[in-house]
Each structure stands twice: as C-alpha cells, then as structure tokens.
Short mmCIF file of C-alpha atoms in Angstrom, two decimals:
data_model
loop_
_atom_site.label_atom_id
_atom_site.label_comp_id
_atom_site.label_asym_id
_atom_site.label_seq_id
_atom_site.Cartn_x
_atom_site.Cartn_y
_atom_site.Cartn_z
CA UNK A 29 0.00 0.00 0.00
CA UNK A 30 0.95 3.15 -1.04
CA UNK A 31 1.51 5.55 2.11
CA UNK A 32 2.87 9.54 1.79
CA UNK A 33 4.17 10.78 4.72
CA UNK A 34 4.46 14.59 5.07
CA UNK A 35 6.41 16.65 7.95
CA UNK A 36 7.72 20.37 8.17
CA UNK A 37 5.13 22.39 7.96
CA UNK A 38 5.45 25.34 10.77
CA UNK A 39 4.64 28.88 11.06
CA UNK A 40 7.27 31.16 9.38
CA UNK A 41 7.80 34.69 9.22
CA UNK A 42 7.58 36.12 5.74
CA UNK A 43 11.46 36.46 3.82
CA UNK A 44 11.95 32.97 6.31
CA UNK A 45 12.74 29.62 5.09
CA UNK A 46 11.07 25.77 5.29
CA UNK A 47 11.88 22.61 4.34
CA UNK A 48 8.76 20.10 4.12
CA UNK A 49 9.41 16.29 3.56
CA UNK A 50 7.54 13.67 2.42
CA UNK A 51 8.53 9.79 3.14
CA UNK A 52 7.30 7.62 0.45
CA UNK A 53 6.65 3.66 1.32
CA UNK A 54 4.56 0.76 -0.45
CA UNK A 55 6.35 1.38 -4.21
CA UNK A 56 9.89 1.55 -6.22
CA UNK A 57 10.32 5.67 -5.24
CA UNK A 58 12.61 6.09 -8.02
CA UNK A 59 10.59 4.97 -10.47
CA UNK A 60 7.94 7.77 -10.12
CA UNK A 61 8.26 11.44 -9.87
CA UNK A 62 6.93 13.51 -7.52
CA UNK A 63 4.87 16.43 -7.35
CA UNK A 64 4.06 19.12 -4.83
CA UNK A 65 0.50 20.55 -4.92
CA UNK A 66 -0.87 23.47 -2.71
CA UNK A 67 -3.81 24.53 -1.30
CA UNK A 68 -4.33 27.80 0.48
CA UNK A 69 -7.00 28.00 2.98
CA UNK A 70 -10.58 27.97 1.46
CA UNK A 71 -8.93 28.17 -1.97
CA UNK A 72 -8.00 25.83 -5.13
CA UNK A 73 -5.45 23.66 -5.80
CA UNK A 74 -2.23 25.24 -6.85
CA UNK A 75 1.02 22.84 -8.31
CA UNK A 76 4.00 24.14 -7.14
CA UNK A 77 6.84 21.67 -8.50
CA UNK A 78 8.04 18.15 -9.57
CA UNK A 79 10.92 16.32 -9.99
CA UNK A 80 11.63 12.90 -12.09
CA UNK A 81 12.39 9.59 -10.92
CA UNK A 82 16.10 9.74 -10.84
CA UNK A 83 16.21 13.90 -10.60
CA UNK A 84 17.03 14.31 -14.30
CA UNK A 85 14.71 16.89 -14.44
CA UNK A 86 13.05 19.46 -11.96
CA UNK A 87 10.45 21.98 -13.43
CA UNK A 88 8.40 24.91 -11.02
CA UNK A 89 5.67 26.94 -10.92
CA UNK A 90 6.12 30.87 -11.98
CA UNK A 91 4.92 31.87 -8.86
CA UNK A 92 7.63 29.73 -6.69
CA UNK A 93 10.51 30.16 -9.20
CA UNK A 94 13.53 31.02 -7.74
CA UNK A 95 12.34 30.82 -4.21
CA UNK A 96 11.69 26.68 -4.32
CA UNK A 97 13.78 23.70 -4.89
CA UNK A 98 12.65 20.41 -5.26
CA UNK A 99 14.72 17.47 -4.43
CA UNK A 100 14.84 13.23 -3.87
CA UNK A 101 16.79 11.01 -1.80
CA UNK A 102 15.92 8.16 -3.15
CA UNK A 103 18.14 6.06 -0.93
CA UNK A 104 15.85 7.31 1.97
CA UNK A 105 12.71 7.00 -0.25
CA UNK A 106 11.79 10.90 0.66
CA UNK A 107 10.83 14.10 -1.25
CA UNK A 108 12.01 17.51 -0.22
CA UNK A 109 10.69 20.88 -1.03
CA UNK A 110 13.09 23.90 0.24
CA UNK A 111 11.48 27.20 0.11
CA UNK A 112 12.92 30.61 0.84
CA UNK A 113 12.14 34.15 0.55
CA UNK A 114 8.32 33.01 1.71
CA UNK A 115 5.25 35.51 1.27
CA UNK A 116 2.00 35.44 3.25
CA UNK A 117 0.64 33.71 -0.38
CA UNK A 118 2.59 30.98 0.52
CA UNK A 119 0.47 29.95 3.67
CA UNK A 120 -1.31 26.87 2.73
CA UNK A 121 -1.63 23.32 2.61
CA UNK A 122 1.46 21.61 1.01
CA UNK A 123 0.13 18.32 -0.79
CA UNK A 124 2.95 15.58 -1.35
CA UNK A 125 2.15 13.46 -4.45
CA UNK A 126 3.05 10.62 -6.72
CA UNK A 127 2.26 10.91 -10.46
CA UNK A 128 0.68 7.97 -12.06
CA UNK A 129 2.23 5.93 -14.48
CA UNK A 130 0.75 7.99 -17.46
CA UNK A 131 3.04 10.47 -16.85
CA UNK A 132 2.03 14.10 -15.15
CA UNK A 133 0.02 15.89 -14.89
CA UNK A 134 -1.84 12.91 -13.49
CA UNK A 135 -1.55 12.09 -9.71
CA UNK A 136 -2.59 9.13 -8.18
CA UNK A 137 -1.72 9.48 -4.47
CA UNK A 138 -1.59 12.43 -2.67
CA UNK A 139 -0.34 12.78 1.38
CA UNK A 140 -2.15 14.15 4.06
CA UNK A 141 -0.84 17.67 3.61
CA UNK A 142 0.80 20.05 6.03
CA UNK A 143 0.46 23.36 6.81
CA UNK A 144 2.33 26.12 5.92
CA UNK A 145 1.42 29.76 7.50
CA UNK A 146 3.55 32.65 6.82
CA UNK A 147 2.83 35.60 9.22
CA UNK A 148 4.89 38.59 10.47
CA UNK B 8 1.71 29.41 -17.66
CA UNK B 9 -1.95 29.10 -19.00
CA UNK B 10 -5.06 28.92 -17.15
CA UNK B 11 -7.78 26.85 -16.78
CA UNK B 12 -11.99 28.32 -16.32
CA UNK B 13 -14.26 25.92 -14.54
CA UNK B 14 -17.65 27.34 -13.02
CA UNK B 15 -17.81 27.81 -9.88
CA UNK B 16 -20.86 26.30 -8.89
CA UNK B 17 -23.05 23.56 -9.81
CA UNK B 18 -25.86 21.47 -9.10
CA UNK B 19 -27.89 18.82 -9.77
CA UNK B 20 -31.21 16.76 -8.51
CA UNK B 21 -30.06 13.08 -7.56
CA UNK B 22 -30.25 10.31 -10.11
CA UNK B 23 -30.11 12.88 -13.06
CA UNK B 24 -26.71 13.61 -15.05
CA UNK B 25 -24.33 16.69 -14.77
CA UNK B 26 -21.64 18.11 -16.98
CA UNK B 27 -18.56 20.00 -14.98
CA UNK B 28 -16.38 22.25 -17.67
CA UNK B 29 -13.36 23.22 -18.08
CA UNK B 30 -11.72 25.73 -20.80
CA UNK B 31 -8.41 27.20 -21.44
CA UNK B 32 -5.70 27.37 -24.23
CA UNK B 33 -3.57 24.76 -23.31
CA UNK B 34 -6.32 22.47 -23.82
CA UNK B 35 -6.01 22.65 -27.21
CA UNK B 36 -2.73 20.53 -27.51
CA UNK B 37 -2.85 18.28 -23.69
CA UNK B 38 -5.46 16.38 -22.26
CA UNK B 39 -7.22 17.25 -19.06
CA UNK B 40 -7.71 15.32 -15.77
CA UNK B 41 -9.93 15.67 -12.79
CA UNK B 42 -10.11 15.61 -9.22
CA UNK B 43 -12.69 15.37 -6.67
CA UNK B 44 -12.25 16.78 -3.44
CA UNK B 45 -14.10 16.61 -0.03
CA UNK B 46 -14.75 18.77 3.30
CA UNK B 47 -11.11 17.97 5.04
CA UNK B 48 -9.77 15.75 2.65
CA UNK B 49 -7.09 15.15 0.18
CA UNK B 50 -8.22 15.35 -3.33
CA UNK B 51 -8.70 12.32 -4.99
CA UNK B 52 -8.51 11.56 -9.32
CA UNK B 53 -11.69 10.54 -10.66
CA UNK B 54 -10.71 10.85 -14.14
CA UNK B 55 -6.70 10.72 -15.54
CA UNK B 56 -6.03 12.73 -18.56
CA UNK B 57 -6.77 10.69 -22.23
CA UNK B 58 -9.76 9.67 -20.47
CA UNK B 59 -8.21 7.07 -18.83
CA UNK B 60 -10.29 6.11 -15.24
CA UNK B 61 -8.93 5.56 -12.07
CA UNK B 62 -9.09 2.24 -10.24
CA UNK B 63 -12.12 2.45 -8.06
CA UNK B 64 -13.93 4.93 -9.70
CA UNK B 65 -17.75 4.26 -10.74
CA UNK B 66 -18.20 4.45 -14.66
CA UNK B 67 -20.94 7.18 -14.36
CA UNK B 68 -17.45 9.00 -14.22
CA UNK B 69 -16.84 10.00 -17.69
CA UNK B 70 -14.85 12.72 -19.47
CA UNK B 71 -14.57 14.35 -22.91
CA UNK B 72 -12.27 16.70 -24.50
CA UNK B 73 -12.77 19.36 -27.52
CA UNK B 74 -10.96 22.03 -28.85
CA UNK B 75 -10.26 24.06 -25.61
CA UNK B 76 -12.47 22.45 -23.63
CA UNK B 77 -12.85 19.23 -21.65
CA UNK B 78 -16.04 17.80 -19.28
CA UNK B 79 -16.34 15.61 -16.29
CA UNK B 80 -19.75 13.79 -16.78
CA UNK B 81 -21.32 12.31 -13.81
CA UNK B 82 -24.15 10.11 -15.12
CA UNK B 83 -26.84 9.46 -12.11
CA UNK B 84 -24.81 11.70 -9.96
CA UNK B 85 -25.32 10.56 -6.16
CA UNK B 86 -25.20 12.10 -2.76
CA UNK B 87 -21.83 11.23 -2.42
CA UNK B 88 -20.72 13.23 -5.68
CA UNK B 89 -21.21 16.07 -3.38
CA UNK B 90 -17.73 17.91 -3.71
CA UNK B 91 -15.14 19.90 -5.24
CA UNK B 92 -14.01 18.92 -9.00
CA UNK B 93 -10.70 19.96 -10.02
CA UNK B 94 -9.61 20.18 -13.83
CA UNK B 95 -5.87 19.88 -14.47
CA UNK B 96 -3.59 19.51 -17.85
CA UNK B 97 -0.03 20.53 -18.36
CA UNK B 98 0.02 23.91 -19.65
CA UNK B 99 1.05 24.88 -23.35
CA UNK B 100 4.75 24.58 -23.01
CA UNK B 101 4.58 21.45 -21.15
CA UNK B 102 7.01 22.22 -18.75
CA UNK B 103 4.22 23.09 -16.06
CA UNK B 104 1.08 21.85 -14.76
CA UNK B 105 -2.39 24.10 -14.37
CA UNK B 106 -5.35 23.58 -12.09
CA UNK B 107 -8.62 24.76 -12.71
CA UNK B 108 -10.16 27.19 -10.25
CA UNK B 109 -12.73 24.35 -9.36
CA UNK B 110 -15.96 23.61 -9.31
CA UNK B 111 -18.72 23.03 -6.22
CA UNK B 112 -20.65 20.75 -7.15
CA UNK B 113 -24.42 20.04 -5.02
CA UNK B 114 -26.86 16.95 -4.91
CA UNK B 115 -30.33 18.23 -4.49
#
C-alpha cells in the first residue's frame, strides 16, 4: 500500500525559510516522480513543482521560481521541497504526491498535507 | 503558464446527469484530468487525462475533451458526488502543470 508521509510544515515569518518532507513507502520511489501541490486555505489547488524519478529533471511553478527547490533522496525513499524568501501567499496546505504511471500531470496518491502559515 | 476556467458552482437533482467544464488554451494541444475533493480531505482523481479512469472509480465518471475544452460527466450523480471537482492539464509549453479554479458541485 501506497503511504505519503508529510512533515515540516510550521509557522514562518515572511522572507523565512522551510523545508517540508515527504517519506514515500509501499512502491519503487525512483521509479515515479513527484509532485508538490498546494492549497491555500478555502482556496484551489495550486502545483508548485516536480521532480523525475532519478532527478534528471526538476520543473516549477512561476509563482515559486527562484524561491523553491525540489529534491529526492531516493536512498531514503523521501521528497524535499526547500522554500525561501516566503510571502504570506505561501500559507497553505502543502500536498505531497506521486504521479501515475501515465506520466504528469496525473496524480494518483496524494499525502495528508501540512500546513504552511507565513505571518509577520 | 496558461489557465484553466471551470464554473464555480453547480448542481444537480439526484439520479439525473451533470456536466462539470473546463476551458483554457492549453487544452487545445494536452489532455485534461480531474479531481474530486471533499470537506477535510485530500483530493482524490476521478478521471486521468486521455480519459483514462482511475481504479475504483464508478463508470458514471466519464470525461470528454474538444478544442479548448474538456467535461467531467457524472451520469446518475449521487449524494456522495457532493464535492469539489478539479480540472488539471499541463500547460502549453509542457514544462508546467495548471489547475482549474474548481468547481462546487451540489446533490439536491
């Protein structure tokens, strides 16, 4: 069974940093990439970034360009997303997710989420 | 990036069939999926792109594409339809993906 498990979300000041995870279990990690979705509170879905299988490739949304990095240790079957420079519009709910085997932008698991707030 | 139009709200009387849209640009060259999403929980597919359904899902799920538009048919939508519905494709360049704003959807 297929099981996301998210940590890192805290309350940051805006300019401040985070680093969420997300340890993946119940599949071969490097044979999927990995997305990170967002939600901000009472609002759509957002993507934010994914990264391929073996980390060939790493693309971003315009809005978190720059600011975001995406990464994989596959050896620890985990997902990383660094952010910096945050903005109040980056309070949300962080989705970790697995793309199906299709290829994005479909997602077949997603993780519980966890919550980012940026506040002065 | 591109962006995807869904309307915000819509309903329907139970047992009777309802079509949930979706337009943009980029969905004249990819393929959109969609997502269903409850009160509190994590958003779940209901429909892959190429029309391609997700294990589990009932087959009065069905989806449609043309020119730049797609639809998430719910044929004898149920109580349980009751939810959020998400379109998604990659945008135009491919290099990105795009939600739709979504769209509420009610069971009368």
């Amino acid at each position: 069974e297929v099981h996301l498990v998210q940590s890192g979300g805290a309350m940051e000041q805006p300019g401040g940093s985070l680093r969420l995870s997300c340890a993946a279990s119940g599949f071969n990690f490097d044979g999927y990439s990995m997305h990170w979705v967002r939600q901000a509170p009472g609002k759509g879905l957002e993507w934010v970034a994914v990264i391929s299988g073996k980390s060939e490739s790493t693309h971003y949304a315009d809005s978190v360009k720059g600011r975001f990095t995406i990464s994989r240790d596959n050896s620890k079957n985990s997902v990383y997303l660094q952010m910096t420079s945050l903005t109040i519009d980056d309070s949300a709910l962080y989705y970790c997710t697995r793309e199906y085997d299709s290829g994005w932008p479909n997602i077949d698991y997603w993780g519980r989420g966890t919550l980012v707030t940026v506040s002065p | 990036s591109s962006e995807l139009t869904q309307d915000p709200a819509v309903s329907v009387a139970l047992g009777q069939t309802v079509r949930i849209t979706c337009q943009g640009d980029s969905l004249r060259s990819q393929s959109a999926g969609w997502y269903q999403q409850k009160p509190g929980q994590a958003p779940v597919a209901v429909m892959f792109t190429q029309n391609i359904r997700p294990s589990g899902i009932p087959d009065r799920f069905s989806a449609s594409n043309s020119k730049d538009s797609a639809s998430l048919t719910i044929a004898g939508a149920q109580a349980e339809d009751e939810a959020d519905y998400y379109c998604n494709s990659r945008d135009s360049t491919g290099n990105q993906v795009v939600f739709g704003g979504g769209t509420k959807l009610t069971v009368l």
